[in-house]
mmCIF file of C-alpha atoms in Angstrom:
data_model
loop_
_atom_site.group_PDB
_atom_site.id
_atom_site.type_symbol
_atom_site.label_atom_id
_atom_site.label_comp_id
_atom_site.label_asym_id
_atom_site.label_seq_id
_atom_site.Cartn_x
_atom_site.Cartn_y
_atom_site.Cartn_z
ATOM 1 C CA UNK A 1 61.845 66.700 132.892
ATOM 2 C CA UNK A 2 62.763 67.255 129.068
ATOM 3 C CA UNK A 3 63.324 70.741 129.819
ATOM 4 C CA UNK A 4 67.087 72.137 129.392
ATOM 5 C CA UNK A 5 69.889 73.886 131.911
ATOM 6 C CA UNK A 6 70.089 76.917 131.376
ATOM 7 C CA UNK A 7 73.463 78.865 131.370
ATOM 8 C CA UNK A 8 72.601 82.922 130.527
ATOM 9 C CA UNK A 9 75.704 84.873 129.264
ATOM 10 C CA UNK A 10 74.363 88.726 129.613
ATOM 11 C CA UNK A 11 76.398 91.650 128.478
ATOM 12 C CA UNK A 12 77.014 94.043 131.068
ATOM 13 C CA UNK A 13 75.361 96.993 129.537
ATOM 14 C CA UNK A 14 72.104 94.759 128.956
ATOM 15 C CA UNK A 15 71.561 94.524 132.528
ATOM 16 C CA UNK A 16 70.967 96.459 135.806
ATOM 17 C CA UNK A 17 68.436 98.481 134.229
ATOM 18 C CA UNK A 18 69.995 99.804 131.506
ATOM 19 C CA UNK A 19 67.589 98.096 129.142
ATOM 20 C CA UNK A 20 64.867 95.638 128.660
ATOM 21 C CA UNK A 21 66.820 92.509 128.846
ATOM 22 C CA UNK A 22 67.435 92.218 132.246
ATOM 23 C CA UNK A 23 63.223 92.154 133.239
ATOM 24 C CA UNK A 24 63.072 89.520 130.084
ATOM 25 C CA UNK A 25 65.294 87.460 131.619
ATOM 26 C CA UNK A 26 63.695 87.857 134.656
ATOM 27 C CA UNK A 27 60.290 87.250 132.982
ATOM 28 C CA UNK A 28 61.141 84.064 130.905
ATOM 29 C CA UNK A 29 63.750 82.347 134.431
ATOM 30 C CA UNK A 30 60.522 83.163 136.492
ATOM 31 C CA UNK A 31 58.180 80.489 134.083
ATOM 32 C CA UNK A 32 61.173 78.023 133.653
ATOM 33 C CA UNK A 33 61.247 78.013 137.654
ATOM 34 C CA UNK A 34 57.816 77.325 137.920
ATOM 35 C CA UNK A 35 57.799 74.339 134.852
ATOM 36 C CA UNK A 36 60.739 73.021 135.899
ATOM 37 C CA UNK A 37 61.793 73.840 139.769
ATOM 38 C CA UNK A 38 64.687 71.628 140.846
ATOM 39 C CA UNK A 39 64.909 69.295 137.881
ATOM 40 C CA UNK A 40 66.998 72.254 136.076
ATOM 41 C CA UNK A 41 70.100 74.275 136.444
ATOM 42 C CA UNK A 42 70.221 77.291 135.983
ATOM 43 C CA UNK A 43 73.153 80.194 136.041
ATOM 44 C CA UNK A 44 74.308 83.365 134.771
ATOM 45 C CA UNK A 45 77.077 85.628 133.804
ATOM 46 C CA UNK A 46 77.706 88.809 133.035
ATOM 47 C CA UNK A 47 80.833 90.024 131.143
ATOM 48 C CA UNK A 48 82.371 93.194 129.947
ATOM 49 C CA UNK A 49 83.787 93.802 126.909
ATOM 50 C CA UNK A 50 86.144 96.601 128.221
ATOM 51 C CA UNK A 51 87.338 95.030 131.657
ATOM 52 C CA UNK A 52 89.463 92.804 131.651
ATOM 53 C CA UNK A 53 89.937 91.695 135.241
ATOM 54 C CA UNK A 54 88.606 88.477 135.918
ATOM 55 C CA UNK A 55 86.799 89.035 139.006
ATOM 56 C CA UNK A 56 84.197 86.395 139.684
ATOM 57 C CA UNK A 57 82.175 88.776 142.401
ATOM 58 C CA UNK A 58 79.085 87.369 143.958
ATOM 59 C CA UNK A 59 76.921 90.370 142.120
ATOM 60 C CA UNK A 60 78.554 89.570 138.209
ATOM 61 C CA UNK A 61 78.448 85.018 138.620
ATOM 62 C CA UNK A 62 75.789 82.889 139.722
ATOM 63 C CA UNK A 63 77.001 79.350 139.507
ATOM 64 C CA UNK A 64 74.502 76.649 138.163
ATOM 65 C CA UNK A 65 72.769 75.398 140.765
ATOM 66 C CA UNK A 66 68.763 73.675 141.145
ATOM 67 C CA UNK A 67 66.983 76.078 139.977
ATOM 68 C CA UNK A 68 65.494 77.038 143.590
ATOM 69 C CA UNK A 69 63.482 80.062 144.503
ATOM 70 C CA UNK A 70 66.745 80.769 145.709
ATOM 71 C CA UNK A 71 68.396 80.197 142.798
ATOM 72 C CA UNK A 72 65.964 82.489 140.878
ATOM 73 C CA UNK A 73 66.522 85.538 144.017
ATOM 74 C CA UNK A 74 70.196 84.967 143.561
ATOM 75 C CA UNK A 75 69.890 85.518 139.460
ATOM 76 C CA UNK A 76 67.222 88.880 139.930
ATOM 77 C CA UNK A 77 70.103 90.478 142.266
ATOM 78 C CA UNK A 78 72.821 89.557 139.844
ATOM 79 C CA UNK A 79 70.922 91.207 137.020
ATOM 80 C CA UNK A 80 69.237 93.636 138.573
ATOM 81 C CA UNK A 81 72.236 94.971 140.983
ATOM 82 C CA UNK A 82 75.564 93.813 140.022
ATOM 83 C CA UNK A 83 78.519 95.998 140.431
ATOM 84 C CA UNK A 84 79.896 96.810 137.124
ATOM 85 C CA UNK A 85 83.587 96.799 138.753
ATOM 86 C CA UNK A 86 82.611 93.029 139.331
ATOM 87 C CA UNK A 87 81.789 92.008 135.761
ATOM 88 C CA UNK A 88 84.176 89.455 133.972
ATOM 89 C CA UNK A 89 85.686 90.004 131.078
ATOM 90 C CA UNK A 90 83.575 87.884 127.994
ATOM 91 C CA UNK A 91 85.133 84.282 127.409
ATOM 92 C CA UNK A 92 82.785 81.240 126.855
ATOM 93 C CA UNK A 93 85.617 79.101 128.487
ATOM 94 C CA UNK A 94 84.508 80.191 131.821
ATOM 95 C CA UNK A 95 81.034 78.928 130.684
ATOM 96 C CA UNK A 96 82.347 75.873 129.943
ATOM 97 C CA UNK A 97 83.424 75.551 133.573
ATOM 98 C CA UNK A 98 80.659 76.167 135.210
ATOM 99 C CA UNK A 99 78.642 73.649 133.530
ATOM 100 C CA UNK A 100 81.652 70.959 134.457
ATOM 101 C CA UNK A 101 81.813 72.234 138.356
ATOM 102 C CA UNK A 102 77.847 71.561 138.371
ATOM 103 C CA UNK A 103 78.255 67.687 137.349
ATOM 104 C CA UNK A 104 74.883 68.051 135.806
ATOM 105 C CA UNK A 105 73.772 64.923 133.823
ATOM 106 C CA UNK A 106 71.693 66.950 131.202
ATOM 107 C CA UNK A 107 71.699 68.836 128.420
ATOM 108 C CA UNK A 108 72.888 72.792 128.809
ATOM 109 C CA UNK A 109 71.986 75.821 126.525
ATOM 110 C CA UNK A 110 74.750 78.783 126.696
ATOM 111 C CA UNK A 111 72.716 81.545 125.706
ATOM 112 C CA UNK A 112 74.588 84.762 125.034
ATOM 113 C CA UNK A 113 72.665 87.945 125.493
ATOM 114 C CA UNK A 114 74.290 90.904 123.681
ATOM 115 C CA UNK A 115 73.628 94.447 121.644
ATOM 116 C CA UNK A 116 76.968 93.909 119.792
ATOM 117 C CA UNK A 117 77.911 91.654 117.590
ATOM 118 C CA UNK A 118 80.507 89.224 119.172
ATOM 119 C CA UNK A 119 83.225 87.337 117.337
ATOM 120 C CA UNK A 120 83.711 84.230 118.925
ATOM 121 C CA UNK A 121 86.754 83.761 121.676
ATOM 122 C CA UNK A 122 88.305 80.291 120.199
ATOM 123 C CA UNK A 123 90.471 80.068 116.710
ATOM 124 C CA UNK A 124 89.292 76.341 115.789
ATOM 125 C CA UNK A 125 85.584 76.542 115.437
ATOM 126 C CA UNK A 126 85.447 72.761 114.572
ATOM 127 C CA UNK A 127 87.187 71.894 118.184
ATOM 128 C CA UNK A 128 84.471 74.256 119.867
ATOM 129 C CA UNK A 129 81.929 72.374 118.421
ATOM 130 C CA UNK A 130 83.392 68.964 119.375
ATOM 131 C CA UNK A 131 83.793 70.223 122.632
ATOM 132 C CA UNK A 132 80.103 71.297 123.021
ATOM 133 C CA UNK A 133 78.754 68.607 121.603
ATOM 134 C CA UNK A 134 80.809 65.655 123.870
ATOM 135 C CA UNK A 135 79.958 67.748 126.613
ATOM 136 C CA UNK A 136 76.459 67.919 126.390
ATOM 137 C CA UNK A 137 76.049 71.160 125.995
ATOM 138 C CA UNK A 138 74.920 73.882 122.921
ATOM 139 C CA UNK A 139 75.250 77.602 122.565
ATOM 140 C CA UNK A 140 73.172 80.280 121.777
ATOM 141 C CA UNK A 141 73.344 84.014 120.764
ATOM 142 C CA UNK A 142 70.929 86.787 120.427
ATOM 143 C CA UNK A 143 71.967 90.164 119.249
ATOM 144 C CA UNK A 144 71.314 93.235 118.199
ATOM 145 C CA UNK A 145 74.185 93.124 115.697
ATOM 146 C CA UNK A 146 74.838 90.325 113.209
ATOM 147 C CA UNK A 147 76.348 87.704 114.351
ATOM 148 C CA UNK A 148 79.886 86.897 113.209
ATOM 149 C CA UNK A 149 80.282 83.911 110.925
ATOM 150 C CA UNK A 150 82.825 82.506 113.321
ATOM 151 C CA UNK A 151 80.031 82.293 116.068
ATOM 152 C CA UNK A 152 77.214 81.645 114.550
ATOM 153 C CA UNK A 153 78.602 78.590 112.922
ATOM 154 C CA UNK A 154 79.461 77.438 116.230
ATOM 155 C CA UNK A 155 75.977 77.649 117.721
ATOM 156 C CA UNK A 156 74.222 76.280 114.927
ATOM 157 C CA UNK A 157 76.580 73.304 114.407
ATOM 158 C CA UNK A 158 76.120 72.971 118.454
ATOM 159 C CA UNK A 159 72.597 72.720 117.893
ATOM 160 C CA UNK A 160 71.769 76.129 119.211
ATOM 161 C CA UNK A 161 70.279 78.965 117.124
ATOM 162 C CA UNK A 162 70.999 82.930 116.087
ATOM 163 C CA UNK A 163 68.999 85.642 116.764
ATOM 164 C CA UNK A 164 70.276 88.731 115.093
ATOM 165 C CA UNK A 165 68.735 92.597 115.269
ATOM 166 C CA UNK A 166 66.212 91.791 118.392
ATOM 167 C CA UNK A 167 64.409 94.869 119.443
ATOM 168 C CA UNK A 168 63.287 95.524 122.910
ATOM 169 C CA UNK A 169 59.892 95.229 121.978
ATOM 170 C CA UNK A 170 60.470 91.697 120.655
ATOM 171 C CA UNK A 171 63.057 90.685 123.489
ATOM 172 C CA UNK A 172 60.829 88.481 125.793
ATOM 173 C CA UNK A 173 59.488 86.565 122.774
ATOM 174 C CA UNK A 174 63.375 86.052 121.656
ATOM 175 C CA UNK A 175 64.404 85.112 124.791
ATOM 176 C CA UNK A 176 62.019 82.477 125.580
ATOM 177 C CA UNK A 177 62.173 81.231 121.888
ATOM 178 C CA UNK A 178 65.612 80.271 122.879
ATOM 179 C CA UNK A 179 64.609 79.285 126.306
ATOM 180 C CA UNK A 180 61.987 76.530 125.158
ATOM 181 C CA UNK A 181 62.272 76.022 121.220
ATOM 182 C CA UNK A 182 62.814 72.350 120.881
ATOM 183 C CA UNK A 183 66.247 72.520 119.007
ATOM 184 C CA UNK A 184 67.921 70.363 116.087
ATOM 185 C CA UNK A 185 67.526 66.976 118.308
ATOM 186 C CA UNK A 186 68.672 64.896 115.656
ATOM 187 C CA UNK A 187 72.305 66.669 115.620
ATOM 188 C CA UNK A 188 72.555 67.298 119.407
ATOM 189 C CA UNK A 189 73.261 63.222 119.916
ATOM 190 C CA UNK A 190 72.308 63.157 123.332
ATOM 191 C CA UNK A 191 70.647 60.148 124.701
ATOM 192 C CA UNK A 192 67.177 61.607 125.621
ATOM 193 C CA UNK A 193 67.362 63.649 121.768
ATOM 194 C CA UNK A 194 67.963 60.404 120.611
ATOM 195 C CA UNK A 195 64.829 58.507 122.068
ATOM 196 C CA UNK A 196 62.558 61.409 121.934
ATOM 197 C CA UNK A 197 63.086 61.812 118.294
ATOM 198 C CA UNK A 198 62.615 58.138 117.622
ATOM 199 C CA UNK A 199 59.256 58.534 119.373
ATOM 200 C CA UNK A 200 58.352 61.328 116.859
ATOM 201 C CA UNK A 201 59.794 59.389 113.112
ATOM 202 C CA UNK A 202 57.667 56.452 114.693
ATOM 203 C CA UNK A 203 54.938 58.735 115.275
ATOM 204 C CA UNK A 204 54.567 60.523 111.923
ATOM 205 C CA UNK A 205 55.187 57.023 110.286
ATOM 206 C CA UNK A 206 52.124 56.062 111.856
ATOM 207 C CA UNK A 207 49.961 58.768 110.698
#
């Protein structure tokens, strides 16, 4: 029940079997389903640097949604067979939206997948943040470049974490670090972060 939403962000020439993240993905989603089933959301996203046309096709966006067998069939297509004509150009802001339209009640990680180094979409970092964090929700990046310092003091002030220089023999280990690593719970001020880490200060004060 602790377990996170998960929103994927996958760059468009990471995917549809042009390299090992796609089958990661697919590797770490099919565990999550299994551990959590219906009690998470899950969706995904694939953008293109280079296109421009905001297209949300059925193979390049699949909303959050309970994270169904369905759910999980709908996400293997989407990364396995997308159209690249029916990518969407990169933009968390769509992101953002998907996590409203789902009405979800619990926390959601933004993890961006990609082999570049991305400088982040929004001019006021702080108001990013603010907007993550009253929304519930954190961001995360993994990359085979360096991360800009734009972006990754926007995840890690979200409560999310940086990967930087992942290799494809590392990439299912990265992925489902950021999948399942328990997070900075004392700055993501959530209610359940909030409780659970009580539990653990009253816990080690015991010991």
């Amino acid at each position: 029940d602790s377990m996170d939403n998960l929103l994927f962000l996958v760059y468009e020439r990471d995917t549809k079997g042009n390299s090992q993240i796609d089958q990661a993905v697919l590797n770490v989603l099919e565990d999550v389903q299994k551990k959590g089933g219906k009690r998470v959301q899950a969706g995904l996203f694939i953008f293109d640097l280079d296109n421009q046309w905001m297209d949300y096709g059925d193979n390049a966006v699949v909303p959050m949604a309970p994270f169904t067998k369905d759910q999980l069939k709908l996400m293997n297509g989407a990364l396995l067979k997308g159209e690249r004509r029916q990518t969407v150009y990169y933009g968390v802001e769509q992101a953002y939206q998907m996590v409203e339209d789902s009405k979800t009640d619990k926390h959601t990680r933004i993890i961006i997948i990609c082999d570049e180094a991305l400088t982040y979409g929004m001019t006021d970092t702080n108001e990013a943040v603010s907007y993550l964090k009253e929304n519930n929700m954190s961001l995360y990046f993994m990359g085979q470049g360096v991360a800009k310092p734009e972006l990754e003091f926007v995840v890690t002030q979200s409560g999310g974490s940086v990967v930087n220089g992942y290799d494809t023999e590392n990439v299912v280990e990265y992925v489902n670090k950021l999948v399942n690593m328990e997070g900075d719970m004392l700055r993501a001020q959530t209610t359940s972060a909030t409780v659970l880490t009580g539990i653990m200060l009253l816990m080690e004060g015991l010991v």
